[in-house]
mmCIF file of C-alpha atoms and ligand atoms in Angstrom:
data_model
loop_
_atom_site.group_PDB
_atom_site.id
_atom_site.type_symbol
_atom_site.label_atom_id
_atom_site.label_comp_id
_atom_site.label_asym_id
_atom_site.label_seq_id
_atom_site.Cartn_x
_atom_site.Cartn_y
_atom_site.Cartn_z
ATOM 1 C CA MET Q 1 80.739 133.510 80.990
ATOM 2 C CA ASN Q 2 80.667 133.877 77.626
ATOM 3 C CA HIS Q 3 84.746 134.005 76.387
ATOM 4 C CA LEU Q 4 85.075 136.821 73.609
ATOM 5 C CA LEU Q 5 88.918 135.616 72.948
ATOM 6 C CA LYS Q 6 90.677 132.402 73.887
ATOM 7 C CA VAL Q 7 94.449 132.810 73.682
ATOM 8 C CA GLU Q 8 95.996 129.108 73.988
ATOM 9 C CA GLY Q 9 99.544 128.354 73.810
ATOM 10 C CA LEU Q 10 100.597 131.547 71.776
ATOM 11 C CA ALA Q 11 104.179 132.177 70.897
ATOM 12 C CA LYS Q 12 106.183 134.187 69.458
ATOM 13 C CA SER Q 13 110.203 133.975 68.935
ATOM 14 C CA PHE Q 14 112.314 136.460 66.943
ATOM 15 C CA ALA Q 15 115.549 135.273 66.067
ATOM 16 C CA GLY Q 16 115.447 132.363 68.819
ATOM 17 C CA SER Q 17 114.339 134.261 71.463
ATOM 18 C CA LYS Q 18 110.986 133.880 72.916
ATOM 19 C CA ALA Q 19 109.005 136.811 73.525
ATOM 20 C CA VAL Q 20 105.797 135.015 74.111
ATOM 21 C CA ASP Q 21 106.406 131.849 75.463
ATOM 22 C CA GLY Q 22 103.298 129.891 75.482
ATOM 23 C CA ILE Q 23 100.514 131.888 76.937
ATOM 24 C CA HIS Q 24 97.119 130.563 77.882
ATOM 25 C CA PHE Q 25 94.062 133.319 78.717
ATOM 26 C CA THR Q 26 90.526 134.140 78.088
ATOM 27 C CA ILE Q 27 89.162 137.460 77.690
ATOM 28 C CA GLY Q 28 85.250 137.741 78.906
ATOM 29 C CA GLU Q 29 82.581 139.430 76.683
ATOM 30 C CA GLY Q 30 81.963 142.930 78.117
ATOM 31 C CA ARG Q 31 85.259 142.750 80.593
ATOM 32 C CA CYS Q 32 87.400 145.313 80.779
ATOM 33 C CA MET Q 33 90.811 143.341 80.779
ATOM 34 C CA ALA Q 34 94.362 145.299 81.742
ATOM 35 C CA LEU Q 35 97.523 143.818 80.429
ATOM 36 C CA LEU Q 36 100.457 144.793 82.815
ATOM 37 C CA GLY Q 37 104.325 143.686 83.270
ATOM 38 C CA PRO Q 38 107.744 145.393 83.395
ATOM 39 C CA ASN Q 39 109.042 146.541 79.800
ATOM 40 C CA GLY Q 40 109.686 143.941 77.375
ATOM 41 C CA ALA Q 41 107.242 141.152 79.109
ATOM 42 C CA GLY Q 42 105.923 140.842 75.546
ATOM 43 C CA LYS Q 43 102.558 143.126 75.913
ATOM 44 C CA THR Q 44 102.906 144.945 72.791
ATOM 45 C CA THR Q 45 103.900 141.302 71.097
ATOM 46 C CA THR Q 46 101.249 139.500 72.470
ATOM 47 C CA ILE Q 47 98.517 142.033 71.221
ATOM 48 C CA ARG Q 48 99.690 142.611 67.979
ATOM 49 C CA MET Q 49 99.296 138.487 67.666
ATOM 50 C CA ILE Q 50 95.767 139.416 68.620
ATOM 51 C CA THR Q 51 94.923 141.954 66.662
ATOM 52 C CA GLY Q 52 96.524 139.771 64.089
ATOM 53 C CA LEU Q 53 99.611 142.112 62.890
ATOM 54 C CA LEU Q 54 101.868 139.535 63.667
ATOM 55 C CA GLU Q 55 101.545 135.982 63.123
ATOM 56 C CA PRO Q 56 102.459 133.884 66.109
ATOM 57 C CA THR Q 57 105.656 130.818 66.293
ATOM 58 C CA SER Q 58 102.659 128.624 67.495
ATOM 59 C CA GLY Q 59 99.574 128.661 69.360
ATOM 60 C CA SER Q 60 95.719 129.822 68.579
ATOM 61 C CA ILE Q 61 93.256 132.607 68.576
ATOM 62 C CA SER Q 62 90.254 132.063 68.538
ATOM 63 C CA PHE Q 63 87.652 134.794 68.346
ATOM 64 C CA ARG Q 64 83.868 134.589 69.736
ATOM 65 C CA TYR Q 65 82.314 136.301 66.593
ATOM 66 C CA GLN Q 66 84.732 135.529 63.619
ATOM 67 C CA GLU Q 67 83.203 133.106 61.451
ATOM 68 C CA PRO Q 68 85.648 130.781 59.161
ATOM 69 C CA GLY Q 69 87.683 132.469 56.460
ATOM 70 C CA MET Q 70 86.759 135.863 58.460
ATOM 71 C CA ASP Q 71 89.168 138.564 58.836
ATOM 72 C CA ARG Q 72 89.717 138.960 62.621
ATOM 73 C CA ARG Q 73 90.827 142.299 61.901
ATOM 74 C CA LYS Q 74 87.571 142.989 61.298
ATOM 75 C CA LEU Q 75 86.432 142.711 64.902
ATOM 76 C CA ILE Q 76 88.941 144.818 66.095
ATOM 77 C CA GLY Q 77 89.517 148.163 66.571
ATOM 78 C CA TYR Q 78 93.213 148.641 67.848
ATOM 79 C CA LEU Q 79 95.490 152.299 69.115
ATOM 80 C CA PRO Q 80 98.929 151.203 68.692
ATOM 81 C CA GLN Q 81 101.566 151.915 71.664
ATOM 82 C CA ILE Q 82 103.047 154.949 68.811
ATOM 83 C CA PRO Q 83 100.263 155.782 66.591
ATOM 84 C CA ALA Q 84 101.412 157.317 63.493
ATOM 85 C CA PHE Q 85 99.290 159.411 61.862
ATOM 86 C CA TYR Q 86 99.389 161.915 58.221
ATOM 87 C CA GLY Q 87 100.133 165.362 59.723
ATOM 88 C CA TRP Q 88 98.879 166.992 56.613
ATOM 89 C CA MET Q 89 95.602 165.449 57.292
ATOM 90 C CA SER Q 90 92.655 166.577 59.211
ATOM 91 C CA GLY Q 91 91.155 164.648 61.994
ATOM 92 C CA LYS Q 92 88.214 164.202 60.151
ATOM 93 C CA GLU Q 93 89.910 163.336 56.694
ATOM 94 C CA PHE Q 94 91.999 160.727 58.587
ATOM 95 C CA LEU Q 95 88.999 158.875 60.437
ATOM 96 C CA VAL Q 96 87.204 158.710 56.995
ATOM 97 C CA TYR Q 97 90.039 157.297 55.138
ATOM 98 C CA ALA Q 98 90.626 154.929 58.297
ATOM 99 C CA GLY Q 99 86.774 154.169 57.864
ATOM 100 C CA ARG Q 100 87.036 153.642 54.097
ATOM 101 C CA LEU Q 101 89.916 151.076 55.089
ATOM 102 C CA CYS Q 102 87.695 149.462 56.725
ATOM 103 C CA GLY Q 103 85.514 148.478 54.049
ATOM 104 C CA MET Q 104 82.887 151.000 55.163
ATOM 105 C CA SER Q 105 81.110 153.112 52.583
ATOM 106 C CA ALA Q 106 82.090 156.335 52.081
ATOM 107 C CA ARG Q 107 79.144 158.303 53.828
ATOM 108 C CA ALA Q 108 78.910 155.767 56.836
ATOM 109 C CA ALA Q 109 82.543 156.409 57.177
ATOM 110 C CA GLU Q 110 81.428 160.476 57.005
ATOM 111 C CA ALA Q 111 78.648 159.838 59.272
ATOM 112 C CA SER Q 112 80.765 157.589 61.684
ATOM 113 C CA SER Q 113 83.537 159.899 62.008
ATOM 114 C CA LYS Q 114 81.574 163.395 63.049
ATOM 115 C CA GLU Q 115 79.281 161.078 65.935
ATOM 116 C CA LEU Q 116 83.222 159.841 66.877
ATOM 117 C CA LEU Q 117 84.670 163.170 66.696
ATOM 118 C CA GLU Q 118 82.278 164.346 69.170
ATOM 119 C CA ARG Q 119 82.405 161.243 71.378
ATOM 120 C CA VAL Q 120 86.468 161.888 71.901
ATOM 121 C CA GLY Q 121 85.481 165.383 72.664
ATOM 122 C CA ILE Q 122 87.585 167.044 69.732
ATOM 123 C CA ALA Q 123 84.788 167.956 67.201
ATOM 124 C CA ASP Q 124 86.370 171.819 67.449
ATOM 125 C CA ALA Q 125 89.617 170.299 66.231
ATOM 126 C CA GLY Q 126 88.087 167.857 63.391
ATOM 127 C CA LYS Q 127 88.864 170.106 60.013
ATOM 128 C CA ARG Q 128 92.566 171.443 61.548
ATOM 129 C CA ARG Q 129 95.649 169.530 60.631
ATOM 130 C CA ILE Q 130 96.541 166.617 62.714
ATOM 131 C CA GLY Q 131 100.059 167.778 62.873
ATOM 132 C CA GLY Q 132 98.899 170.821 65.016
ATOM 133 C CA TYR Q 133 97.442 168.531 67.606
ATOM 134 C CA SER Q 134 98.464 168.141 71.471
ATOM 135 C CA GLY Q 135 99.072 164.943 72.148
ATOM 136 C CA GLY Q 136 96.016 164.301 73.980
ATOM 137 C CA MET Q 137 94.277 165.349 71.052
ATOM 138 C CA LYS Q 138 96.005 162.430 68.612
ATOM 139 C CA GLN Q 139 95.438 160.061 71.407
ATOM 140 C CA ARG Q 140 91.460 160.916 71.520
ATOM 141 C CA LEU Q 141 91.686 161.094 67.512
ATOM 142 C CA GLY Q 142 93.571 157.619 68.015
ATOM 143 C CA LEU Q 143 90.506 155.989 69.947
ATOM 144 C CA ALA Q 144 88.285 157.457 67.438
ATOM 145 C CA GLN Q 145 90.430 155.873 64.581
ATOM 146 C CA ALA Q 146 89.796 152.370 66.546
ATOM 147 C CA LEU Q 147 86.494 152.396 67.432
ATOM 148 C CA ILE Q 148 85.303 153.764 63.935
ATOM 149 C CA HIS Q 149 83.922 150.521 62.163
ATOM 150 C CA LYS Q 150 82.387 149.936 66.031
ATOM 151 C CA PRO Q 151 84.433 146.494 67.036
ATOM 152 C CA LYS Q 152 83.521 143.939 69.222
ATOM 153 C CA LEU Q 153 86.857 144.456 70.994
ATOM 154 C CA LEU Q 154 88.891 147.357 71.711
ATOM 155 C CA VAL Q 155 92.391 146.567 72.340
ATOM 156 C CA LEU Q 156 94.688 149.565 73.751
ATOM 157 C CA ASP Q 157 98.835 149.401 73.877
ATOM 158 C CA GLU Q 158 99.433 152.087 77.102
ATOM 159 C CA PRO Q 159 96.725 154.851 75.648
ATOM 160 C CA VAL Q 160 98.012 156.992 78.347
ATOM 161 C CA SER Q 161 101.946 156.464 78.695
ATOM 162 C CA ALA Q 162 102.359 159.737 76.516
ATOM 163 C CA LEU Q 163 100.344 162.247 78.732
ATOM 164 C CA ASP Q 164 100.460 164.567 80.810
ATOM 165 C CA PRO Q 165 98.550 164.591 83.763
ATOM 166 C CA ILE Q 166 95.203 166.375 82.632
ATOM 167 C CA GLY Q 167 95.645 164.249 78.905
ATOM 168 C CA ARG Q 168 96.061 161.176 81.264
ATOM 169 C CA ARG Q 169 92.724 162.026 83.181
ATOM 170 C CA GLU Q 170 90.363 162.766 79.981
ATOM 171 C CA VAL Q 171 91.560 159.728 78.522
ATOM 172 C CA MET Q 172 91.016 157.554 81.330
ATOM 173 C CA ALA Q 173 87.435 159.241 81.977
ATOM 174 C CA LEU Q 174 86.565 158.099 77.835
ATOM 175 C CA LEU Q 175 87.492 154.469 78.510
ATOM 176 C CA SER Q 176 85.939 154.144 81.279
ATOM 177 C CA GLU Q 177 82.840 155.382 79.139
ATOM 178 C CA LEU Q 178 83.889 153.131 76.229
ATOM 179 C CA LYS Q 179 84.354 149.753 78.699
ATOM 180 C CA ARG Q 180 80.600 150.045 79.327
ATOM 181 C CA GLU Q 181 79.916 149.870 75.596
ATOM 182 C CA THR Q 182 82.245 147.211 74.299
ATOM 183 C CA THR Q 183 85.072 145.011 75.445
ATOM 184 C CA VAL Q 184 88.442 146.293 76.281
ATOM 185 C CA LEU Q 185 91.933 144.978 76.686
ATOM 186 C CA PHE Q 186 94.734 147.500 77.338
ATOM 187 C CA SER Q 187 98.515 147.375 78.297
ATOM 188 C CA THR Q 188 99.753 149.748 81.264
ATOM 189 C CA HIS Q 189 102.831 149.894 83.279
ATOM 190 C CA VAL Q 190 100.343 151.327 85.590
ATOM 191 C CA LEU Q 191 98.662 149.279 88.470
ATOM 192 C CA HIS Q 192 96.673 151.927 89.712
ATOM 193 C CA ASP Q 193 95.246 152.536 86.465
ATOM 194 C CA ALA Q 194 94.326 149.013 85.940
ATOM 195 C CA GLU Q 195 92.528 148.813 89.357
ATOM 196 C CA GLU Q 196 90.566 152.337 88.182
ATOM 197 C CA LEU Q 197 89.539 150.980 85.275
ATOM 198 C CA CYS Q 198 89.461 147.081 84.895
ATOM 199 C CA ASP Q 199 87.854 144.423 85.888
ATOM 200 C CA ASP Q 200 90.731 142.006 85.406
ATOM 201 C CA VAL Q 201 94.264 142.039 84.624
ATOM 202 C CA LEU Q 202 97.096 139.847 83.220
ATOM 203 C CA ILE Q 203 100.513 139.922 84.335
ATOM 204 C CA MET Q 204 103.250 138.882 82.121
ATOM 205 C CA ARG Q 205 106.827 138.727 82.953
ATOM 206 C CA GLU Q 206 109.649 137.411 80.608
ATOM 207 C CA GLY Q 207 106.850 136.079 77.779
ATOM 208 C CA ARG Q 208 104.839 134.061 80.466
ATOM 209 C CA ILE Q 209 101.833 135.060 82.594
ATOM 210 C CA ALA Q 210 102.314 136.186 85.758
ATOM 211 C CA ILE Q 211 99.002 136.647 87.615
ATOM 212 C CA HIS Q 212 95.441 136.252 85.332
ATOM 213 C CA GLY Q 213 91.954 136.442 87.007
ATOM 214 C CA ALA Q 214 89.638 139.126 88.400
ATOM 215 C CA ILE Q 215 91.205 141.788 90.552
ATOM 216 C CA ASP Q 216 88.666 141.301 93.326
ATOM 217 C CA GLU Q 217 89.565 137.932 93.397
ATOM 218 C CA ILE Q 218 93.357 138.332 93.556
ATOM 219 C CA ARG Q 219 93.275 141.071 95.846
ATOM 220 C CA ALA Q 220 91.187 139.048 97.975
ATOM 221 C CA SER Q 221 92.972 135.338 97.761
ATOM 222 C CA ASN Q 222 96.149 137.202 98.005
ATOM 223 C CA ARG Q 223 95.570 139.687 100.870
ATOM 224 C CA GLN Q 224 98.093 138.989 103.991
ATOM 225 C CA PRO Q 225 98.952 140.837 107.095
ATOM 226 C CA VAL Q 226 100.848 143.386 107.568
ATOM 227 C CA LEU Q 227 102.490 145.531 110.441
ATOM 228 C CA LEU Q 228 104.101 148.337 110.075
ATOM 229 C CA LEU Q 229 106.463 150.077 112.845
ATOM 230 C CA GLU Q 230 107.477 153.223 113.448
ATOM 231 C CA THR Q 231 110.255 154.574 115.927
ATOM 232 C CA GLU Q 232 111.906 157.608 116.826
ATOM 233 C CA GLY Q 233 114.820 156.521 115.650
ATOM 234 C CA ASP Q 234 117.262 156.962 118.354
ATOM 235 C CA GLU Q 235 120.458 154.713 118.794
ATOM 236 C CA ARG Q 236 118.373 152.362 121.089
ATOM 237 C CA SER Q 237 115.438 151.828 118.713
ATOM 238 C CA GLN Q 238 117.680 151.531 115.823
ATOM 239 C CA GLY Q 239 119.671 148.882 117.562
ATOM 240 C CA TRP Q 240 116.952 147.094 118.267
ATOM 241 C CA VAL Q 241 115.617 147.282 114.966
ATOM 242 C CA GLU Q 242 118.796 145.744 113.209
ATOM 243 C CA GLU Q 243 118.990 142.874 116.212
ATOM 244 C CA TRP Q 244 115.316 141.851 115.410
ATOM 245 C CA MET Q 245 116.372 141.559 111.810
ATOM 246 C CA ARG Q 246 118.891 139.291 112.933
ATOM 247 C CA HIS Q 247 116.562 137.025 114.719
ATOM 248 C CA GLN Q 248 113.078 136.960 113.017
ATOM 249 C CA PRO Q 249 110.330 135.159 114.426
ATOM 250 C CA ALA Q 250 108.733 132.249 112.402
ATOM 251 C CA PHE Q 251 105.751 133.943 111.924
ATOM 252 C CA VAL Q 252 107.497 136.266 109.749
ATOM 253 C CA GLN Q 253 106.946 136.233 106.228
ATOM 254 C CA THR Q 254 109.059 139.048 104.923
ATOM 255 C CA ALA Q 255 110.910 141.920 106.817
ATOM 256 C CA GLU Q 256 112.122 144.883 105.811
ATOM 257 C CA VAL Q 257 113.325 148.228 107.355
ATOM 258 C CA THR Q 258 111.858 151.552 106.490
ATOM 259 C CA GLY Q 259 113.637 154.132 107.551
ATOM 260 C CA SER Q 260 113.204 154.514 111.164
ATOM 261 C CA GLY Q 261 111.003 150.946 111.420
ATOM 262 C CA LEU Q 262 109.622 148.128 110.193
ATOM 263 C CA ARG Q 263 107.500 146.449 107.634
ATOM 264 C CA LEU Q 264 106.299 142.873 108.548
ATOM 265 C CA VAL Q 265 104.361 140.488 106.215
ATOM 266 C CA VAL Q 266 103.151 137.972 108.471
ATOM 267 C CA ASN Q 267 100.983 134.750 108.350
ATOM 268 C CA ASP Q 268 100.045 135.164 112.095
ATOM 269 C CA VAL Q 269 98.524 138.223 113.235
ATOM 270 C CA GLY Q 270 97.757 137.323 116.303
ATOM 271 C CA ALA Q 271 101.742 135.909 117.262
ATOM 272 C CA ALA Q 272 103.022 139.031 115.781
ATOM 273 C CA ARG Q 273 101.147 141.475 117.788
ATOM 274 C CA ARG Q 274 101.524 139.256 120.781
ATOM 275 C CA MET Q 275 105.340 138.969 120.747
ATOM 276 C CA LEU Q 276 105.904 142.421 118.442
ATOM 277 C CA LEU Q 277 104.277 144.412 121.880
ATOM 278 C CA ALA Q 278 105.885 142.329 124.755
ATOM 279 C CA GLN Q 279 109.727 143.360 122.738
ATOM 280 C CA LEU Q 280 108.959 146.397 122.515
ATOM 281 C CA ALA Q 281 108.194 147.235 126.280
ATOM 282 C CA GLU Q 282 111.248 144.865 127.076
ATOM 283 C CA ALA Q 283 113.662 146.913 125.564
ATOM 284 C CA ASP Q 284 111.613 150.049 126.299
ATOM 285 C CA VAL Q 285 111.836 150.759 122.524
ATOM 286 C CA ARG Q 286 110.290 154.851 121.588
ATOM 287 C CA VAL Q 287 107.397 153.578 119.151
ATOM 288 C CA THR Q 288 105.464 156.595 117.317
ATOM 289 C CA LYS Q 289 103.288 154.087 115.277
ATOM 290 C CA LEU Q 290 102.303 150.965 115.129
ATOM 291 C CA GLU Q 291 99.757 149.946 112.730
ATOM 292 C CA PHE Q 292 97.751 147.088 111.262
ATOM 293 C CA GLY Q 293 96.740 146.210 107.576
ATOM 294 C CA HIS Q 294 96.705 143.860 104.540
ATOM 295 C CA THR Q 295 99.118 143.828 101.872
ATOM 296 C CA SER Q 296 97.915 145.599 98.371
ATOM 297 C CA LEU Q 297 97.855 144.895 95.177
ATOM 298 C CA GLU Q 298 100.643 146.211 94.307
ATOM 299 C CA ASP Q 299 102.821 143.894 96.841
ATOM 300 C CA LEU Q 300 101.800 141.360 94.860
ATOM 301 C CA PHE Q 301 101.974 142.694 91.623
ATOM 302 C CA ILE Q 302 105.614 143.705 93.036
ATOM 303 C CA LYS Q 303 106.647 140.794 93.844
ATOM 304 C CA ALA Q 304 105.447 138.948 90.869
ATOM 305 C CA VAL Q 305 107.566 141.254 88.193
ATOM 306 C CA ALA Q 306 110.453 141.277 90.706
ATOM 307 C CA ARG Q 307 113.577 139.814 88.948
HETATM 308 N N1 ATP B 401 109.927 142.699 66.473
HETATM 309 C C1 ATP B 401 111.419 142.809 66.810
HETATM 310 N N2 ATP B 401 112.406 141.798 66.780
HETATM 311 C C2 ATP B 401 112.814 141.543 67.635
HETATM 312 N N3 ATP B 401 112.952 140.790 68.816
HETATM 313 C C3 ATP B 401 111.615 141.773 68.928
HETATM 314 C C4 ATP B 401 110.889 142.618 68.501
HETATM 315 N N4 ATP B 401 109.605 142.952 68.993
HETATM 316 C C5 ATP B 401 109.711 142.500 70.500
HETATM 317 N N5 ATP B 401 111.153 142.053 70.388
HETATM 318 C C6 ATP B 401 111.318 141.413 71.615
HETATM 319 O O1 ATP B 401 110.170 140.667 71.999
HETATM 320 C C7 ATP B 401 110.685 141.094 74.026
HETATM 321 C C8 ATP B 401 108.927 141.639 74.512
HETATM 322 O O2 ATP B 401 108.759 142.743 73.620
HETATM 323 P P1 ATP B 401 107.302 143.244 73.874
HETATM 324 O O3 ATP B 401 107.686 144.498 72.805
HETATM 325 O O4 ATP B 401 106.232 142.099 73.475
HETATM 326 O O5 ATP B 401 107.496 144.399 75.033
HETATM 327 P P2 ATP B 401 106.713 144.671 76.209
HETATM 328 O O6 ATP B 401 106.249 144.117 77.167
HETATM 329 O O7 ATP B 401 105.712 145.610 75.032
HETATM 330 O O8 ATP B 401 107.679 145.963 76.465
HETATM 331 P P3 ATP B 401 107.225 148.096 76.968
HETATM 332 O O9 ATP B 401 106.692 147.839 78.240
HETATM 333 O O10 ATP B 401 108.805 148.183 76.796
HETATM 334 O O11 ATP B 401 106.214 148.225 75.710
HETATM 335 C C9 ATP B 401 111.593 141.707 73.998
HETATM 336 O O12 ATP B 401 112.801 141.358 74.352
HETATM 337 C C10 ATP B 401 111.495 142.808 72.536
HETATM 338 O O13 ATP B 401 112.930 143.206 72.557
HETATM 339 MG MG1 MG B 402 104.939 147.548 74.610
#
């Protein structure tokens, strides 16, 4: 696969503290990559270095279509975490202005603005002042702005986090269309959004990369058997659960008490099933549910970012 972007040893320190601590990754051309991680993980700092708005302390970023001496920003469309607009401008005026800033001719900026307003579904509001737009409309306008110069890479910093559930759905639908046309990097706190939209994930934690790769591969290689037990929650069952937690067998990787039962991640599902069924029968535990499943990407995500 061809790399559109290659990041090597990228680091950024603010007053001696490392916000991004020497990270390496690539983004394949045509792929959609989600950047995940808790508050302060370094997502925005990484994004701002990629977009050329922030000078790295060290490391390099190479872009496939960047010729020597060329400004990388020409190739990148960027929607910041908190976009700023001039409220007195109309949506259309703002897009033309953004296009002109990217070096487009007045005519090209005008044509492109008209097309993009339709594309993001706010053509009717194009002549209205941005000051009167809703959050969802502003986010759409921000997306149009990021697309005005037909970028090779679209970079979005938490594009749906400020939206209500309806606005969120609308922008997600728009993104799933856009990702067919261009390479996308977007940050989010919501794993579900990443799973819905992306091919690849990059999970950061304290300035470093915790997990990076194709979602499908990560999911497949980290799948582990999970056992879910629920009981009636009567005294005997509760006592059994407490006692069991004190003497966990070797096949258990993690065990947690969930209400009236247990949730176990195990490495040998056969052994776990045999032993548990025998123990439950012997102690005459009132089982209401015993379920065998697998860990989800969410389990992995939580494990990766846990402090
Ligand atoms: N301009 C700055 N000056 C000083 N410290 C900064 C600056 N920008 C970011 N930091 C610090 O760098 C670290 C990473 O911040 P960053 O904004 O990249 O995190 P994030 O992953 O985007 O978090 P969030 O999910 O809250 O948006 C934080 O500890 C933050 O306080
Ligand atoms: Mg951020």
